[in-house]
């Protein structure tokens, strides 16, 4: 890829401006109410007639939307009992849309902790596997992302996108399709987390963060599985602690 272009790695490009269908509007609105607790687990959904009036849609569109929410684990539909909000344990956070909706309402301390726990269990293993299986193309993608991270003129958002591109490149280099799939699912949450406390605001912190990531790539390039895993874990911990220090209220 031409690093002289004005955008970070294209793997993170997004499409926008599309028209949201009636089905999607209903799904997003009800999902948000469930995720925020406005509709709590065990609550019964309003009557169909009330929902039809609220959203101004056809019965078919409403029923399809409720089916979608049921498939994502949000709703439990029982004949002659009605539709109720399912317990949180059934919500499918490995559904990209569900995770994106959860991120959109804000990353509270518990959510940040849960994300860090997933990263600790997944990414060091991905780095170790990348050290075992990496190709020249994989390393080129990692170095490209590092080059973007090193740019002193990069905005906080561009730095976060490049940071994410590096982590996704490492996941791809693992040659494990399951790891790559999970990394793809949590991509939205990772980007938001990387944006919460960008190291670009302090030159020393910026350089320290980039070098810590470069160490991961160096260990991967050297085929050092244990070293790559340890370097990745160190990066995860440093980022988590930095975010928590900034997000925690001052006493």
mmCIF file of C-alpha atoms in Angstrom:
data_model
loop_
_atom_site.group_PDB
_atom_site.id
_atom_site.type_symbol
_atom_site.label_atom_id
_atom_site.label_comp_id
_atom_site.label_asym_id
_atom_site.label_seq_id
_atom_site.Cartn_x
_atom_site.Cartn_y
_atom_site.Cartn_z
ATOM 1 C CA UNK A 1 0.000 0.000 0.000
ATOM 2 C CA UNK A 2 1.183 3.515 -0.768
ATOM 3 C CA UNK A 3 2.027 5.077 2.574
ATOM 4 C CA UNK A 4 1.981 8.542 1.022
ATOM 5 C CA UNK A 5 -1.812 8.451 0.854
ATOM 6 C CA UNK A 6 -3.831 10.471 3.345
ATOM 7 C CA UNK A 7 -5.709 7.626 5.006
ATOM 8 C CA UNK A 8 -4.641 4.899 7.447
ATOM 9 C CA UNK A 9 -4.696 1.265 6.304
ATOM 10 C CA UNK A 10 -7.711 0.601 4.094
ATOM 11 C CA UNK A 11 -8.705 -2.562 5.970
ATOM 12 C CA UNK A 12 -10.491 -0.250 8.381
ATOM 13 C CA UNK A 13 -12.556 1.677 5.856
ATOM 14 C CA UNK A 14 -16.257 2.062 6.508
ATOM 15 C CA UNK A 15 -19.289 2.701 4.348
ATOM 16 C CA UNK A 16 -21.864 5.254 5.410
ATOM 17 C CA UNK A 17 -24.786 7.239 4.172
ATOM 18 C CA UNK A 18 -27.050 4.269 3.473
ATOM 19 C CA UNK A 19 -30.757 4.498 4.230
ATOM 20 C CA UNK A 20 -31.816 2.580 7.336
ATOM 21 C CA UNK A 21 -34.784 0.302 6.709
ATOM 22 C CA UNK A 22 -37.877 0.174 8.908
ATOM 23 C CA UNK A 23 -36.746 -3.254 10.099
ATOM 24 C CA UNK A 24 -33.344 -1.913 11.182
ATOM 25 C CA UNK A 25 -34.881 1.119 12.879
ATOM 26 C CA UNK A 26 -37.086 -1.093 15.043
ATOM 27 C CA UNK A 27 -34.255 -3.496 15.865
ATOM 28 C CA UNK A 28 -31.857 -0.714 16.834
ATOM 29 C CA UNK A 29 -34.410 1.199 18.898
ATOM 30 C CA UNK A 30 -35.520 -1.828 20.921
ATOM 31 C CA UNK A 31 -31.975 -3.146 21.274
ATOM 32 C CA UNK A 32 -30.857 0.193 22.679
ATOM 33 C CA UNK A 33 -33.683 0.177 25.212
ATOM 34 C CA UNK A 34 -32.720 -3.344 26.282
ATOM 35 C CA UNK A 35 -28.996 -2.587 26.489
ATOM 36 C CA UNK A 36 -29.553 0.586 28.527
ATOM 37 C CA UNK A 37 -31.996 -1.125 30.882
ATOM 38 C CA UNK A 38 -35.044 0.853 29.805
ATOM 39 C CA UNK A 39 -36.419 -2.613 29.035
ATOM 40 C CA UNK A 40 -34.981 -4.879 31.709
ATOM 41 C CA UNK A 41 -34.615 -8.671 31.663
ATOM 42 C CA UNK A 42 -38.010 -10.204 32.363
ATOM 43 C CA UNK A 43 -39.931 -7.155 31.153
ATOM 44 C CA UNK A 44 -42.768 -7.848 28.783
ATOM 45 C CA UNK A 45 -42.662 -6.053 25.453
ATOM 46 C CA UNK A 46 -45.548 -3.647 24.712
ATOM 47 C CA UNK A 47 -48.488 -5.034 22.810
ATOM 48 C CA UNK A 48 -48.072 -5.483 19.072
ATOM 49 C CA UNK A 49 -50.689 -2.795 18.396
ATOM 50 C CA UNK A 50 -48.759 -0.296 20.526
ATOM 51 C CA UNK A 51 -45.487 -1.085 18.753
ATOM 52 C CA UNK A 52 -47.138 -0.767 15.349
ATOM 53 C CA UNK A 53 -48.441 2.657 16.304
ATOM 54 C CA UNK A 54 -45.104 3.727 17.749
ATOM 55 C CA UNK A 55 -43.004 2.769 14.746
ATOM 56 C CA UNK A 56 -45.574 3.286 12.004
ATOM 57 C CA UNK A 57 -44.627 0.081 10.201
ATOM 58 C CA UNK A 58 -46.373 -2.971 8.843
ATOM 59 C CA UNK A 59 -47.078 -6.014 10.981
ATOM 60 C CA UNK A 60 -44.681 -7.997 8.789
ATOM 61 C CA UNK A 61 -41.822 -5.534 9.386
ATOM 62 C CA UNK A 62 -42.418 -5.551 13.138
ATOM 63 C CA UNK A 63 -42.545 -9.327 13.402
ATOM 64 C CA UNK A 64 -39.370 -9.719 11.354
ATOM 65 C CA UNK A 65 -37.638 -7.216 13.635
ATOM 66 C CA UNK A 66 -38.705 -9.157 16.733
ATOM 67 C CA UNK A 67 -37.420 -12.366 15.130
ATOM 68 C CA UNK A 68 -34.064 -10.667 14.596
ATOM 69 C CA UNK A 69 -33.895 -9.567 18.224
ATOM 70 C CA UNK A 70 -34.826 -13.082 19.348
ATOM 71 C CA UNK A 71 -32.039 -14.547 17.201
ATOM 72 C CA UNK A 72 -29.561 -12.179 18.862
ATOM 73 C CA UNK A 73 -30.662 -13.422 22.274
ATOM 74 C CA UNK A 74 -32.531 -10.307 23.386
ATOM 75 C CA UNK A 75 -36.081 -11.648 23.389
ATOM 76 C CA UNK A 76 -37.853 -14.783 24.491
ATOM 77 C CA UNK A 77 -41.089 -15.382 22.593
ATOM 78 C CA UNK A 78 -43.633 -17.789 24.030
ATOM 79 C CA UNK A 79 -47.085 -18.552 22.695
ATOM 80 C CA UNK A 80 -49.914 -17.233 24.925
ATOM 81 C CA UNK A 81 -47.311 -15.806 27.307
ATOM 82 C CA UNK A 82 -45.966 -12.957 25.225
ATOM 83 C CA UNK A 83 -42.552 -11.599 24.376
ATOM 84 C CA UNK A 84 -40.193 -10.826 27.221
ATOM 85 C CA UNK A 85 -36.647 -9.507 27.447
ATOM 86 C CA UNK A 86 -34.208 -12.369 27.960
ATOM 87 C CA UNK A 87 -31.641 -12.510 30.739
ATOM 88 C CA UNK A 88 -28.298 -10.879 29.885
ATOM 89 C CA UNK A 89 -26.560 -14.250 29.798
ATOM 90 C CA UNK A 90 -28.384 -14.972 26.536
ATOM 91 C CA UNK A 91 -27.385 -11.744 24.742
ATOM 92 C CA UNK A 92 -24.995 -12.558 21.923
ATOM 93 C CA UNK A 93 -22.032 -10.207 22.218
ATOM 94 C CA UNK A 94 -20.228 -12.131 19.502
ATOM 95 C CA UNK A 95 -22.765 -10.708 17.090
ATOM 96 C CA UNK A 96 -21.125 -7.692 15.441
ATOM 97 C CA UNK A 97 -24.294 -5.605 15.541
ATOM 98 C CA UNK A 98 -24.967 -6.339 19.210
ATOM 99 C CA UNK A 99 -21.419 -5.378 20.155
ATOM 100 C CA UNK A 100 -21.572 -2.220 18.040
ATOM 101 C CA UNK A 101 -24.838 -1.183 19.705
ATOM 102 C CA UNK A 102 -23.330 -1.831 23.130
ATOM 103 C CA UNK A 103 -20.276 0.263 22.304
ATOM 104 C CA UNK A 104 -22.503 3.064 20.982
ATOM 105 C CA UNK A 105 -24.158 3.570 24.365
ATOM 106 C CA UNK A 106 -20.788 3.986 26.092
ATOM 107 C CA UNK A 107 -17.964 1.876 27.466
ATOM 108 C CA UNK A 108 -18.421 1.786 31.223
ATOM 109 C CA UNK A 109 -15.875 0.292 33.631
ATOM 110 C CA UNK A 110 -17.425 -3.172 33.578
ATOM 111 C CA UNK A 111 -17.518 -3.291 29.789
ATOM 112 C CA UNK A 112 -13.896 -2.136 29.584
ATOM 113 C CA UNK A 113 -12.915 -4.849 32.052
ATOM 114 C CA UNK A 114 -14.761 -7.520 30.073
ATOM 115 C CA UNK A 115 -13.073 -6.412 26.861
ATOM 116 C CA UNK A 116 -9.644 -6.479 28.516
ATOM 117 C CA UNK A 117 -10.313 -9.995 29.799
ATOM 118 C CA UNK A 118 -11.171 -11.194 26.303
ATOM 119 C CA UNK A 119 -8.056 -9.537 24.909
ATOM 120 C CA UNK A 120 -5.800 -11.104 27.563
ATOM 121 C CA UNK A 121 -7.125 -14.557 26.729
ATOM 122 C CA UNK A 122 -6.955 -14.139 22.949
ATOM 123 C CA UNK A 123 -4.286 -11.751 21.705
ATOM 124 C CA UNK A 124 -1.144 -13.188 23.348
ATOM 125 C CA UNK A 125 -2.024 -16.548 21.783
ATOM 126 C CA UNK A 126 -2.567 -14.822 18.439
ATOM 127 C CA UNK A 127 0.854 -13.172 18.717
ATOM 128 C CA UNK A 128 2.539 -16.492 19.561
ATOM 129 C CA UNK A 129 0.873 -18.186 16.593
ATOM 130 C CA UNK A 130 1.833 -15.263 14.371
ATOM 131 C CA UNK A 131 5.463 -15.793 15.399
ATOM 132 C CA UNK A 132 5.113 -19.397 14.259
ATOM 133 C CA UNK A 133 3.243 -18.831 10.990
ATOM 134 C CA UNK A 134 4.022 -15.264 9.831
ATOM 135 C CA UNK A 135 4.788 -14.609 6.191
ATOM 136 C CA UNK A 136 6.610 -11.744 4.517
ATOM 137 C CA UNK A 137 3.232 -10.264 3.567
ATOM 138 C CA UNK A 138 2.049 -10.468 7.187
ATOM 139 C CA UNK A 139 5.145 -8.635 8.416
ATOM 140 C CA UNK A 140 4.744 -6.004 5.708
ATOM 141 C CA UNK A 141 1.188 -5.313 6.906
ATOM 142 C CA UNK A 142 2.388 -4.993 10.500
ATOM 143 C CA UNK A 143 5.204 -2.609 9.559
ATOM 144 C CA UNK A 144 2.782 -0.524 7.515
ATOM 145 C CA UNK A 145 0.521 -0.096 10.534
ATOM 146 C CA UNK A 146 3.539 0.744 12.712
ATOM 147 C CA UNK A 147 4.599 3.416 10.219
ATOM 148 C CA UNK A 148 1.183 5.047 10.589
ATOM 149 C CA UNK A 149 1.383 4.829 14.363
ATOM 150 C CA UNK A 150 4.758 6.595 14.288
ATOM 151 C CA UNK A 151 3.414 9.625 12.424
ATOM 152 C CA UNK A 152 3.648 12.612 14.765
ATOM 153 C CA UNK A 153 0.939 14.387 12.791
ATOM 154 C CA UNK A 154 -1.572 11.540 13.201
ATOM 155 C CA UNK A 155 -4.838 12.446 14.905
ATOM 156 C CA UNK A 156 -5.990 10.414 17.881
ATOM 157 C CA UNK A 157 -8.550 8.638 15.699
ATOM 158 C CA UNK A 158 -6.044 7.861 12.945
ATOM 159 C CA UNK A 159 -3.593 6.513 15.518
ATOM 160 C CA UNK A 160 -6.330 4.290 16.931
ATOM 161 C CA UNK A 161 -7.196 3.007 13.458
ATOM 162 C CA UNK A 162 -3.557 2.182 12.753
ATOM 163 C CA UNK A 163 -3.250 0.530 16.168
ATOM 164 C CA UNK A 164 -6.281 -1.614 15.350
ATOM 165 C CA UNK A 165 -4.879 -2.429 11.901
ATOM 166 C CA UNK A 166 -1.735 -3.782 13.576
ATOM 167 C CA UNK A 167 -3.697 -5.986 15.970
ATOM 168 C CA UNK A 168 -5.872 -7.297 13.137
ATOM 169 C CA UNK A 169 -2.764 -8.017 11.043
ATOM 170 C CA UNK A 170 -1.353 -10.040 13.932
ATOM 171 C CA UNK A 171 -4.621 -11.945 14.197
ATOM 172 C CA UNK A 172 -4.517 -12.680 10.474
ATOM 173 C CA UNK A 173 -0.893 -13.852 10.740
ATOM 174 C CA UNK A 174 -1.909 -16.408 13.366
ATOM 175 C CA UNK A 175 -3.406 -18.462 10.524
ATOM 176 C CA UNK A 176 -6.166 -19.494 12.934
ATOM 177 C CA UNK A 177 -9.548 -18.686 11.369
ATOM 178 C CA UNK A 178 -11.318 -18.711 14.736
ATOM 179 C CA UNK A 179 -8.961 -16.133 16.204
ATOM 180 C CA UNK A 180 -9.332 -14.018 13.090
ATOM 181 C CA UNK A 181 -13.120 -14.228 13.330
ATOM 182 C CA UNK A 182 -13.218 -13.202 16.995
ATOM 183 C CA UNK A 183 -10.828 -10.318 16.296
ATOM 184 C CA UNK A 184 -13.149 -9.168 13.524
ATOM 185 C CA UNK A 185 -16.149 -9.278 15.845
ATOM 186 C CA UNK A 186 -14.558 -7.157 18.583
ATOM 187 C CA UNK A 187 -13.058 -4.714 16.078
ATOM 188 C CA UNK A 188 -15.585 -1.964 16.877
ATOM 189 C CA UNK A 189 -15.004 -2.272 20.620
ATOM 190 C CA UNK A 190 -11.234 -2.246 20.153
ATOM 191 C CA UNK A 191 -11.331 0.901 18.034
ATOM 192 C CA UNK A 192 -13.424 2.673 20.651
ATOM 193 C CA UNK A 193 -11.119 1.494 23.431
ATOM 194 C CA UNK A 194 -8.030 2.669 21.545
ATOM 195 C CA UNK A 195 -9.662 6.084 21.111
ATOM 196 C CA UNK A 196 -10.495 6.568 24.807
ATOM 197 C CA UNK A 197 -6.956 7.465 25.868
ATOM 198 C CA UNK A 198 -4.796 8.186 22.823
ATOM 199 C CA UNK A 199 -1.045 8.325 23.502
ATOM 200 C CA UNK A 200 -0.599 10.914 20.742
ATOM 201 C CA UNK A 201 -1.286 13.782 23.146
ATOM 202 C CA UNK A 202 2.127 13.323 24.829
ATOM 203 C CA UNK A 203 5.248 12.835 22.662
ATOM 204 C CA UNK A 204 7.012 10.592 25.197
ATOM 205 C CA UNK A 205 3.933 8.411 25.663
ATOM 206 C CA UNK A 206 3.430 8.277 21.912
ATOM 207 C CA UNK A 207 6.960 6.988 21.336
ATOM 208 C CA UNK A 208 6.753 4.556 24.248
ATOM 209 C CA UNK A 209 3.476 3.101 22.938
ATOM 210 C CA UNK A 210 4.783 2.721 19.396
ATOM 211 C CA UNK A 211 7.972 1.038 20.575
ATOM 212 C CA UNK A 212 5.981 -1.373 22.732
ATOM 213 C CA UNK A 213 3.983 -2.364 19.660
ATOM 214 C CA UNK A 214 7.170 -2.560 17.586
ATOM 215 C CA UNK A 215 8.531 -5.005 20.131
ATOM 216 C CA UNK A 216 5.599 -7.321 19.425
ATOM 217 C CA UNK A 217 6.376 -7.198 15.707
ATOM 218 C CA UNK A 218 10.093 -7.765 16.333
ATOM 219 C CA UNK A 219 9.341 -10.852 18.431
ATOM 220 C CA UNK A 220 6.970 -12.139 15.751
ATOM 221 C CA UNK A 221 9.549 -11.549 13.022
ATOM 222 C CA UNK A 222 12.159 -13.413 15.092
ATOM 223 C CA UNK A 223 9.853 -16.396 15.525
ATOM 224 C CA UNK A 224 9.901 -15.908 19.303
ATOM 225 C CA UNK A 225 6.491 -17.257 20.339
ATOM 226 C CA UNK A 226 6.858 -16.726 24.090
ATOM 227 C CA UNK A 227 8.370 -13.280 23.614
ATOM 228 C CA UNK A 228 5.608 -12.211 21.238
ATOM 229 C CA UNK A 229 2.929 -13.361 23.669
ATOM 230 C CA UNK A 230 4.574 -11.525 26.573
ATOM 231 C CA UNK A 231 5.041 -8.350 24.538
ATOM 232 C CA UNK A 232 1.384 -8.418 23.510
ATOM 233 C CA UNK A 233 0.214 -8.916 27.086
ATOM 234 C CA UNK A 234 2.360 -5.972 28.195
ATOM 235 C CA UNK A 235 0.754 -3.742 25.554
ATOM 236 C CA UNK A 236 -2.744 -4.814 26.586
ATOM 237 C CA UNK A 237 -2.044 -4.153 30.265
ATOM 238 C CA UNK A 238 -0.432 -0.763 29.632
ATOM 239 C CA UNK A 239 -3.339 0.370 27.475
ATOM 240 C CA UNK A 240 -5.937 -0.849 29.950
ATOM 241 C CA UNK A 241 -4.255 0.857 32.896
ATOM 242 C CA UNK A 242 -3.896 4.100 30.935
ATOM 243 C CA UNK A 243 -7.587 4.140 30.029
ATOM 244 C CA UNK A 244 -8.701 3.307 33.561
ATOM 245 C CA UNK A 245 -6.519 6.063 35.014
ATOM 246 C CA UNK A 246 -8.156 8.598 32.708
ATOM 247 C CA UNK A 247 -11.714 7.324 32.957
ATOM 248 C CA UNK A 248 -11.816 6.895 36.724
ATOM 249 C CA UNK A 249 -13.390 9.857 38.553
ATOM 250 C CA UNK A 250 -10.981 12.051 40.501
ATOM 251 C CA UNK A 251 -11.586 11.745 44.243
#
